[in-house]
């Protein structure tokens, strides 16, 4: 598999961002051109672009979009600041979004080209980092499980090429195991309510020729306890200094089942997702999304009129359940006491 076989979820065209509109996958591969801040914020809020590293890149290029719009429409400094703040705060949990904005913001006085160059550097670093995460993750997993056979890997949500600048974090590990002919099958949790697992992860695995099953989220614990899974590998939206990890809601249930079954629970994430300023999971802001996402299916109601939904988009897995944090520089055995806040490069 070459680097070009995976999807390019996010690209700078010279005048704006071209995104794969992830709300319409897998039915259609549709691109969305974004040249203004309102359209970008809307794309982030409705998950047309999503996944922590991809949000970081979108945030960085979002500053360039705001600058171009400011020049075209004669914005004053306060209007520009407000536009950049709206991009930065469009979603709260993935630290990459704010970090992407903050990385390029000091370059605003130097103009659009300087901002675009730094945003492109972030994008390129992410692709390179994902390749390294894939290799480190596969090495660590193969040294601990498998005993020479092909592995059965469970993943939750989508931490693939679509969620990053390319290749993927958790799916980068999966792609690497597949390339080494050490992958038997992936169990892809469907990921209620927005189905990032069945719509997006399955779409990527299909394109990559990786064998997989989609399973209901509710099946995950039993699949693990029945001995059908060798290792779970997920991505992250924010890793606190102590190793507590926020990821798509349902991840902590997978981690608990892995602990009960005695198999590793692996988090694959770049250092850009580690937030040393957040001491522990309690301080991670958890996005709550509209109840309608839970109470409708394909536009039809699945609850009685008046039903209320609780719809947290993420949960926090405590550090003691995280066997390994795989970054682009290597692996930290978090549950064994290797806190990322003490090891940041
Ligand atoms: O709500 P989403 O789809 O943005 O949530 C995405 C996830 O939870 C991913 O697992 C995470 O961002 C890691 S992506 C490499």
GROMACS .gro file of C-alpha atoms and ligand atoms in nm:
model
  360
    1UNK     CA    1   0.000   0.000   0.000
    2UNK     CA    2   0.140   0.343  -0.089
    3UNK     CA    3   0.079   0.671   0.085
    4UNK     CA    4  -0.155   0.767  -0.198
    5UNK     CA    5  -0.395   0.483  -0.132
    6UNK     CA    6  -0.539   0.647   0.176
    7UNK     CA    7  -0.781   0.937   0.162
    8UNK     CA    8  -0.672   1.299   0.176
    9UNK     CA    9  -0.929   1.439   0.417
   10UNK     CA   10  -0.786   1.790   0.417
   11UNK     CA   11  -0.579   1.991   0.167
   12UNK     CA   12  -0.494   2.354   0.102
   13UNK     CA   13  -0.579   2.451  -0.255
   14UNK     CA   14  -0.401   2.786  -0.261
   15UNK     CA   15  -0.720   2.980  -0.190
   16UNK     CA   16  -0.890   2.771   0.076
   17UNK     CA   17  -0.938   2.424   0.223
   18UNK     CA   18  -1.066   2.123   0.034
   19UNK     CA   19  -1.221   1.873   0.274
   20UNK     CA   20  -1.377   1.534   0.223
   21UNK     CA   21  -1.732   1.590   0.350
   22UNK     CA   22  -1.739   1.308   0.605
   23UNK     CA   23  -2.111   1.349   0.668
   24UNK     CA   24  -2.198   1.186   0.334
   25UNK     CA   25  -1.954   0.892   0.345
   26UNK     CA   26  -1.978   0.606   0.266
   27UNK     CA   27  -2.261   0.676   0.021
   28UNK     CA   28  -2.062   0.931  -0.179
   29UNK     CA   29  -1.712   1.079  -0.185
   30UNK     CA   30  -1.788   1.450  -0.195
   31UNK     CA   31  -1.542   1.734  -0.148
   32UNK     CA   32  -1.625   2.057   0.028
   33UNK     CA   33  -1.438   2.376  -0.064
   34UNK     CA   34  -1.406   2.614   0.230
   35UNK     CA   35  -1.302   2.975   0.175
   36UNK     CA   36  -1.472   3.157   0.464
   37UNK     CA   37  -1.482   3.125   0.841
   38UNK     CA   38  -1.857   3.062   0.873
   39UNK     CA   39  -1.837   2.765   0.637
   40UNK     CA   40  -1.534   2.628   0.822
   41UNK     CA   41  -1.696   2.657   1.165
   42UNK     CA   42  -2.009   2.491   1.031
   43UNK     CA   43  -1.802   2.209   0.877
   44UNK     CA   44  -1.628   2.150   1.212
   45UNK     CA   45  -1.949   2.162   1.417
   46UNK     CA   46  -2.138   1.917   1.194
   47UNK     CA   47  -1.832   1.687   1.162
   48UNK     CA   48  -1.773   1.731   0.789
   49UNK     CA   49  -1.412   1.752   0.909
   50UNK     CA   50  -1.340   1.567   1.231
   51UNK     CA   51  -1.081   1.370   1.425
   52UNK     CA   52  -0.830   1.544   1.647
   53UNK     CA   53  -0.528   1.578   1.413
   54UNK     CA   54  -0.746   1.679   1.116
   55UNK     CA   55  -0.910   1.941   1.337
   56UNK     CA   56  -0.565   2.074   1.426
   57UNK     CA   57  -0.477   2.117   1.060
   58UNK     CA   58  -0.820   2.272   0.990
   59UNK     CA   59  -0.765   2.518   1.275
   60UNK     CA   60  -0.424   2.622   1.146
   61UNK     CA   61  -0.547   2.675   0.791
   62UNK     CA   62  -0.858   2.838   0.936
   63UNK     CA   63  -0.640   3.129   1.050
   64UNK     CA   64  -0.523   3.169   0.688
   65UNK     CA   65  -0.885   3.166   0.572
   66UNK     CA   66  -0.972   3.433   0.828
   67UNK     CA   67  -0.679   3.648   0.713
   68UNK     CA   68  -0.779   3.619   0.348
   69UNK     CA   69  -1.137   3.711   0.436
   70UNK     CA   70  -1.019   4.003   0.648
   71UNK     CA   71  -0.822   4.141   0.352
   72UNK     CA   72  -1.106   4.089   0.105
   73UNK     CA   73  -1.376   4.235   0.329
   74UNK     CA   74  -1.177   4.504   0.511
   75UNK     CA   75  -1.222   4.360   0.861
   76UNK     CA   76  -1.078   4.548   1.157
   77UNK     CA   77  -0.849   4.371   1.407
   78UNK     CA   78  -1.134   4.290   1.648
   79UNK     CA   79  -1.338   4.121   1.376
   80UNK     CA   80  -1.037   3.913   1.274
   81UNK     CA   81  -0.972   3.814   1.637
   82UNK     CA   82  -1.333   3.713   1.679
   83UNK     CA   83  -1.326   3.501   1.362
   84UNK     CA   84  -1.010   3.320   1.474
   85UNK     CA   85  -1.163   3.261   1.818
   86UNK     CA   86  -1.474   3.109   1.658
   87UNK     CA   87  -1.259   2.858   1.470
   88UNK     CA   88  -1.056   2.781   1.782
   89UNK     CA   89  -1.363   2.716   1.994
   90UNK     CA   90  -1.580   2.534   1.740
   91UNK     CA   91  -1.534   2.206   1.930
   92UNK     CA   92  -1.389   2.181   2.283
   93UNK     CA   93  -1.249   1.833   2.347
   94UNK     CA   94  -0.974   1.771   2.090
   95UNK     CA   95  -0.684   1.986   2.205
   96UNK     CA   96  -0.543   1.981   1.851
   97UNK     CA   97  -0.797   2.235   1.725
   98UNK     CA   98  -0.692   2.510   1.966
   99UNK     CA   99  -0.328   2.404   1.941
  100UNK     CA  100  -0.338   2.428   1.560
  101UNK     CA  101  -0.476   2.783   1.579
  102UNK     CA  102  -0.225   2.879   1.850
  103UNK     CA  103   0.069   2.742   1.652
  104UNK     CA  104   0.014   2.972   1.351
  105UNK     CA  105  -0.134   3.272   1.529
  106UNK     CA  106   0.201   3.439   1.610
  107UNK     CA  107   0.262   3.451   1.233
  108UNK     CA  108  -0.049   3.660   1.161
  109UNK     CA  109   0.151   3.988   1.149
  110UNK     CA  110   0.371   3.831   0.879
  111UNK     CA  111   0.070   3.767   0.654
  112UNK     CA  112  -0.119   3.483   0.489
  113UNK     CA  113   0.175   3.314   0.319
  114UNK     CA  114   0.362   3.269   0.647
  115UNK     CA  115   0.051   3.125   0.813
  116UNK     CA  116  -0.013   2.888   0.523
  117UNK     CA  117   0.349   2.767   0.529
  118UNK     CA  118   0.328   2.685   0.902
  119UNK     CA  119  -0.010   2.515   0.862
  120UNK     CA  120   0.131   2.307   0.578
  121UNK     CA  121   0.427   2.214   0.800
  122UNK     CA  122   0.180   2.091   1.062
  123UNK     CA  123  -0.002   1.885   0.798
  124UNK     CA  124   0.322   1.731   0.670
  125UNK     CA  125   0.442   1.655   1.025
  126UNK     CA  126   0.113   1.479   1.096
  127UNK     CA  127   0.147   1.245   0.798
  128UNK     CA  128   0.508   1.162   0.890
  129UNK     CA  129   0.411   1.119   1.255
  130UNK     CA  130   0.133   0.878   1.168
  131UNK     CA  131   0.374   0.656   0.975
  132UNK     CA  132   0.603   0.648   1.279
  133UNK     CA  133   0.309   0.576   1.512
  134UNK     CA  134   0.212   0.284   1.290
  135UNK     CA  135   0.560   0.133   1.306
  136UNK     CA  136   0.610   0.188   1.682
  137UNK     CA  137   0.263   0.055   1.758
  138UNK     CA  138   0.307  -0.258   1.546
  139UNK     CA  139   0.649  -0.327   1.703
  140UNK     CA  140   0.514  -0.290   2.057
  141UNK     CA  141   0.205  -0.504   1.994
  142UNK     CA  142   0.392  -0.781   1.813
  143UNK     CA  143   0.646  -0.801   2.096
  144UNK     CA  144   0.366  -0.865   2.346
  145UNK     CA  145   0.083  -1.052   2.178
  146UNK     CA  146   0.037  -1.285   1.888
  147UNK     CA  147   0.314  -1.542   1.925
  148UNK     CA  148   0.374  -1.554   1.553
  149UNK     CA  149   0.011  -1.560   1.443
  150UNK     CA  150  -0.203  -1.295   1.280
  151UNK     CA  151  -0.380  -1.061   1.523
  152UNK     CA  152  -0.739  -0.967   1.585
  153UNK     CA  153  -0.764  -0.595   1.658
  154UNK     CA  154  -1.059  -0.401   1.794
  155UNK     CA  155  -1.095  -0.029   1.727
  156UNK     CA  156  -1.354   0.230   1.821
  157UNK     CA  157  -1.463   0.536   1.619
  158UNK     CA  158  -1.239   0.643   1.331
  159UNK     CA  159  -0.874   0.725   1.390
  160UNK     CA  160  -0.771   0.676   1.030
  161UNK     CA  161  -0.667   0.881   0.730
  162UNK     CA  162  -0.998   1.066   0.746
  163UNK     CA  163  -0.931   1.181   1.103
  164UNK     CA  164  -0.577   1.300   1.032
  165UNK     CA  165  -0.375   1.457   0.753
  166UNK     CA  166  -0.324   1.106   0.615
  167UNK     CA  167  -0.264   0.738   0.705
  168UNK     CA  168  -0.412   0.752   1.054
  169UNK     CA  169  -0.309   0.684   1.413
  170UNK     CA  170  -0.495   0.373   1.535
  171UNK     CA  171  -0.559   0.276   1.173
  172UNK     CA  172  -0.194   0.356   1.100
  173UNK     CA  173  -0.107   0.074   1.341
  174UNK     CA  174  -0.366  -0.148   1.172
  175UNK     CA  175  -0.228  -0.063   0.824
  176UNK     CA  176   0.124  -0.145   0.943
  177UNK     CA  177   0.020  -0.482   1.091
  178UNK     CA  178  -0.158  -0.560   0.765
  179UNK     CA  179   0.149  -0.461   0.561
  180UNK     CA  180   0.357  -0.700   0.775
  181UNK     CA  181   0.102  -0.977   0.712
  182UNK     CA  182   0.030  -0.996   1.085
  183UNK     CA  183  -0.336  -0.888   1.081
  184UNK     CA  184  -0.623  -1.136   1.081
  185UNK     CA  185  -0.922  -0.910   1.122
  186UNK     CA  186  -1.039  -0.577   1.264
  187UNK     CA  187  -1.351  -0.548   1.479
  188UNK     CA  188  -1.471  -0.194   1.403
  189UNK     CA  189  -1.722  -0.068   1.660
  190UNK     CA  190  -1.997   0.110   1.469
  191UNK     CA  191  -1.976   0.413   1.705
  192UNK     CA  192  -2.320   0.543   1.792
  193UNK     CA  193  -2.468   0.790   1.739
  194UNK     CA  194  -2.285   0.927   1.433
  195UNK     CA  195  -2.141   0.596   1.310
  196UNK     CA  196  -1.782   0.698   1.249
  197UNK     CA  197  -1.690   0.328   1.280
  198UNK     CA  198  -1.934   0.180   1.032
  199UNK     CA  199  -1.937   0.474   0.791
  200UNK     CA  200  -1.571   0.585   0.798
  201UNK     CA  201  -1.344   0.317   0.948
  202UNK     CA  202  -1.512   0.046   0.742
  203UNK     CA  203  -1.481   0.265   0.430
  204UNK     CA  204  -1.108   0.305   0.490
  205UNK     CA  205  -1.051  -0.064   0.567
  206UNK     CA  206  -1.246  -0.166   0.259
  207UNK     CA  207  -1.029   0.058   0.039
  208UNK     CA  208  -0.713  -0.075   0.202
  209UNK     CA  209  -0.815  -0.440   0.159
  210UNK     CA  210  -0.805  -0.504   0.535
  211UNK     CA  211  -1.046  -0.776   0.658
  212UNK     CA  212  -1.294  -0.640   0.911
  213UNK     CA  213  -1.626  -0.683   1.084
  214UNK     CA  214  -1.846  -0.394   1.185
  215UNK     CA  215  -2.006  -0.467   1.519
  216UNK     CA  216  -2.254  -0.280   1.738
  217UNK     CA  217  -2.082  -0.092   2.018
  218UNK     CA  218  -2.281  -0.306   2.260
  219UNK     CA  219  -2.104  -0.617   2.127
  220UNK     CA  220  -1.753  -0.496   2.207
  221UNK     CA  221  -1.724  -0.612   2.568
  222UNK     CA  222  -1.849  -0.958   2.489
  223UNK     CA  223  -1.626  -0.992   2.180
  224UNK     CA  224  -1.328  -0.909   2.401
  225UNK     CA  225  -1.430  -1.135   2.693
  226UNK     CA  226  -1.496  -1.428   2.455
  227UNK     CA  227  -1.129  -1.415   2.356
  228UNK     CA  228  -1.191  -1.299   2.000
  229UNK     CA  229  -0.964  -0.995   2.027
  230UNK     CA  230  -0.587  -0.977   2.089
  231UNK     CA  231  -0.552  -0.602   2.133
  232UNK     CA  232  -0.765  -0.286   2.120
  233UNK     CA  233  -0.616   0.021   1.950
  234UNK     CA  234  -0.790   0.356   1.959
  235UNK     CA  235  -0.706   0.721   1.891
  236UNK     CA  236  -0.737   1.015   2.129
  237UNK     CA  237  -0.876   1.366   2.137
  238UNK     CA  238  -0.675   1.480   2.436
  239UNK     CA  239  -0.427   1.303   2.659
  240UNK     CA  240  -0.382   1.469   2.997
  241UNK     CA  241  -0.041   1.503   3.161
  242UNK     CA  242  -0.109   1.200   3.382
  243UNK     CA  243  -0.213   0.982   3.085
  244UNK     CA  244  -0.591   1.000   3.128
  245UNK     CA  245  -0.724   0.988   2.772
  246UNK     CA  246  -1.035   1.140   2.615
  247UNK     CA  247  -1.166   0.966   2.305
  248UNK     CA  248  -1.500   0.890   2.142
  249UNK     CA  249  -1.771   0.791   2.389
  250UNK     CA  250  -1.758   0.415   2.440
  251UNK     CA  251  -1.378   0.398   2.459
  252UNK     CA  252  -1.368   0.356   2.838
  253UNK     CA  253  -1.599   0.055   2.814
  254UNK     CA  254  -1.356  -0.104   2.569
  255UNK     CA  255  -1.069  -0.031   2.809
  256UNK     CA  256  -1.253  -0.190   3.103
  257UNK     CA  257  -1.326  -0.502   2.900
  258UNK     CA  258  -0.961  -0.523   2.792
  259UNK     CA  259  -0.849  -0.504   3.155
  260UNK     CA  260  -1.097  -0.776   3.253
  261UNK     CA  261  -0.977  -0.996   2.967
  262UNK     CA  262  -0.609  -0.926   3.031
  263UNK     CA  263  -0.535  -0.787   2.684
  264UNK     CA  264  -0.361  -0.457   2.602
  265UNK     CA  265  -0.556  -0.136   2.550
  266UNK     CA  266  -0.342   0.083   2.325
  267UNK     CA  267  -0.388   0.455   2.256
  268UNK     CA  268  -0.223   0.576   1.933
  269UNK     CA  269  -0.186   0.954   1.920
  270UNK     CA  270   0.071   1.216   1.820
  271UNK     CA  271   0.232   1.445   2.075
  272UNK     CA  272   0.008   1.723   1.940
  273UNK     CA  273  -0.279   1.545   2.117
  274UNK     CA  274  -0.099   1.539   2.452
  275UNK     CA  275  -0.191   1.844   2.661
  276UNK     CA  276   0.058   1.900   2.944
  277UNK     CA  277  -0.158   2.194   3.061
  278UNK     CA  278  -0.442   1.953   3.145
  279UNK     CA  279  -0.328   1.768   3.458
  280UNK     CA  280  -0.587   1.489   3.453
  281UNK     CA  281  -0.901   1.369   3.281
  282UNK     CA  282  -1.128   1.563   3.517
  283UNK     CA  283  -1.009   1.885   3.353
  284UNK     CA  284  -1.081   1.773   2.996
  285UNK     CA  285  -1.391   1.950   2.859
  286UNK     CA  286  -1.633   1.691   2.722
  287UNK     CA  287  -1.846   1.808   2.431
  288UNK     CA  288  -2.219   1.744   2.465
  289UNK     CA  289  -2.396   1.729   2.133
  290UNK     CA  290  -2.764   1.772   2.042
  291UNK     CA  291  -2.998   1.502   2.171
  292UNK     CA  292  -3.145   1.462   1.824
  293UNK     CA  293  -2.833   1.270   1.721
  294UNK     CA  294  -2.935   0.995   1.965
  295UNK     CA  295  -3.313   1.018   1.930
  296UNK     CA  296  -3.334   0.994   1.551
  297UNK     CA  297  -3.218   0.732   1.303
  298UNK     CA  298  -3.194   0.829   0.937
  299UNK     CA  299  -3.412   1.128   1.016
  300UNK     CA  300  -3.689   0.919   1.181
  301UNK     CA  301  -3.758   0.947   1.556
  302UNK     CA  302  -3.646   0.650   1.771
  303UNK     CA  303  -3.787   0.780   2.098
  304UNK     CA  304  -4.126   0.907   2.209
  305UNK     CA  305  -4.202   1.277   2.171
  306UNK     CA  306  -4.061   1.449   2.477
  307UNK     CA  307  -3.777   1.198   2.529
  308UNK     CA  308  -3.457   1.369   2.642
  309UNK     CA  309  -3.114   1.242   2.543
  310UNK     CA  310  -2.778   1.267   2.717
  311UNK     CA  311  -2.525   1.285   2.435
  312UNK     CA  312  -2.164   1.325   2.549
  313UNK     CA  313  -1.941   1.291   2.241
  314UNK     CA  314  -1.638   1.166   2.436
  315UNK     CA  315  -1.538   0.983   2.752
  316UNK     CA  316  -1.221   0.962   2.957
  317UNK     CA  317  -1.025   0.642   3.007
  318UNK     CA  318  -0.820   0.663   3.327
  319UNK     CA  319  -0.445   0.626   3.285
  320UNK     CA  320  -0.435   0.302   3.484
  321UNK     CA  321  -0.634   0.132   3.205
  322UNK     CA  322  -0.406   0.256   2.922
  323UNK     CA  323  -0.148  -0.014   2.857
  324UNK     CA  324   0.045   0.194   2.605
  325UNK     CA  325   0.044   0.540   2.450
  326UNK     CA  326   0.202   0.513   2.106
  327UNK     CA  327   0.341   0.842   1.977
  328UNK     CA  328   0.562   0.931   1.683
  329UNK     CA  329   0.868   0.915   1.910
  330UNK     CA  330   0.795   0.581   2.076
  331UNK     CA  331   0.577   0.406   2.331
  332UNK     CA  332   0.494   0.501   2.689
  333UNK     CA  333   0.360   0.223   2.910
  334UNK     CA  334   0.115   0.449   3.088
  335UNK     CA  335  -0.048   0.201   3.327
  336UNK     CA  336   0.302   0.105   3.439
  337UNK     CA  337   0.359   0.465   3.548
  338UNK     CA  338   0.500   0.638   3.239
  339UNK     CA  339   0.300   0.963   3.242
  340UNK     CA  340   0.321   1.161   2.916
  341UNK     CA  341   0.345   1.492   3.104
  342UNK     CA  342   0.691   1.385   3.228
  343UNK     CA  343   0.812   1.263   2.890
  344UNK     CA  344   0.708   1.522   2.630
  345UNK     CA  345   0.985   1.567   2.372
  346LIG     O1  346  -1.635   1.328   1.712
  346LIG     P1  347  -1.518   1.287   1.629
  346LIG     O2  348  -1.555   1.203   1.512
  346LIG     O3  349  -1.432   1.406   1.590
  346LIG     O4  350  -1.431   1.197   1.727
  346LIG     C1  351  -1.309   1.146   1.680
  346LIG     C2  352  -1.240   1.057   1.775
  346LIG     O5  353  -1.284   1.035   1.886
  346LIG     C3  354  -1.110   1.000   1.730
  346LIG     O6  355  -1.089   0.872   1.784
  346LIG     C4  356  -0.996   1.091   1.775
  346LIG     O7  357  -1.018   1.223   1.736
  346LIG     C5  358  -0.864   1.046   1.724
  346LIG     S1  359  -0.847   1.070   1.548
  346LIG     C6  360  -0.690   1.022   1.506
   0.00000   0.00000   0.00000
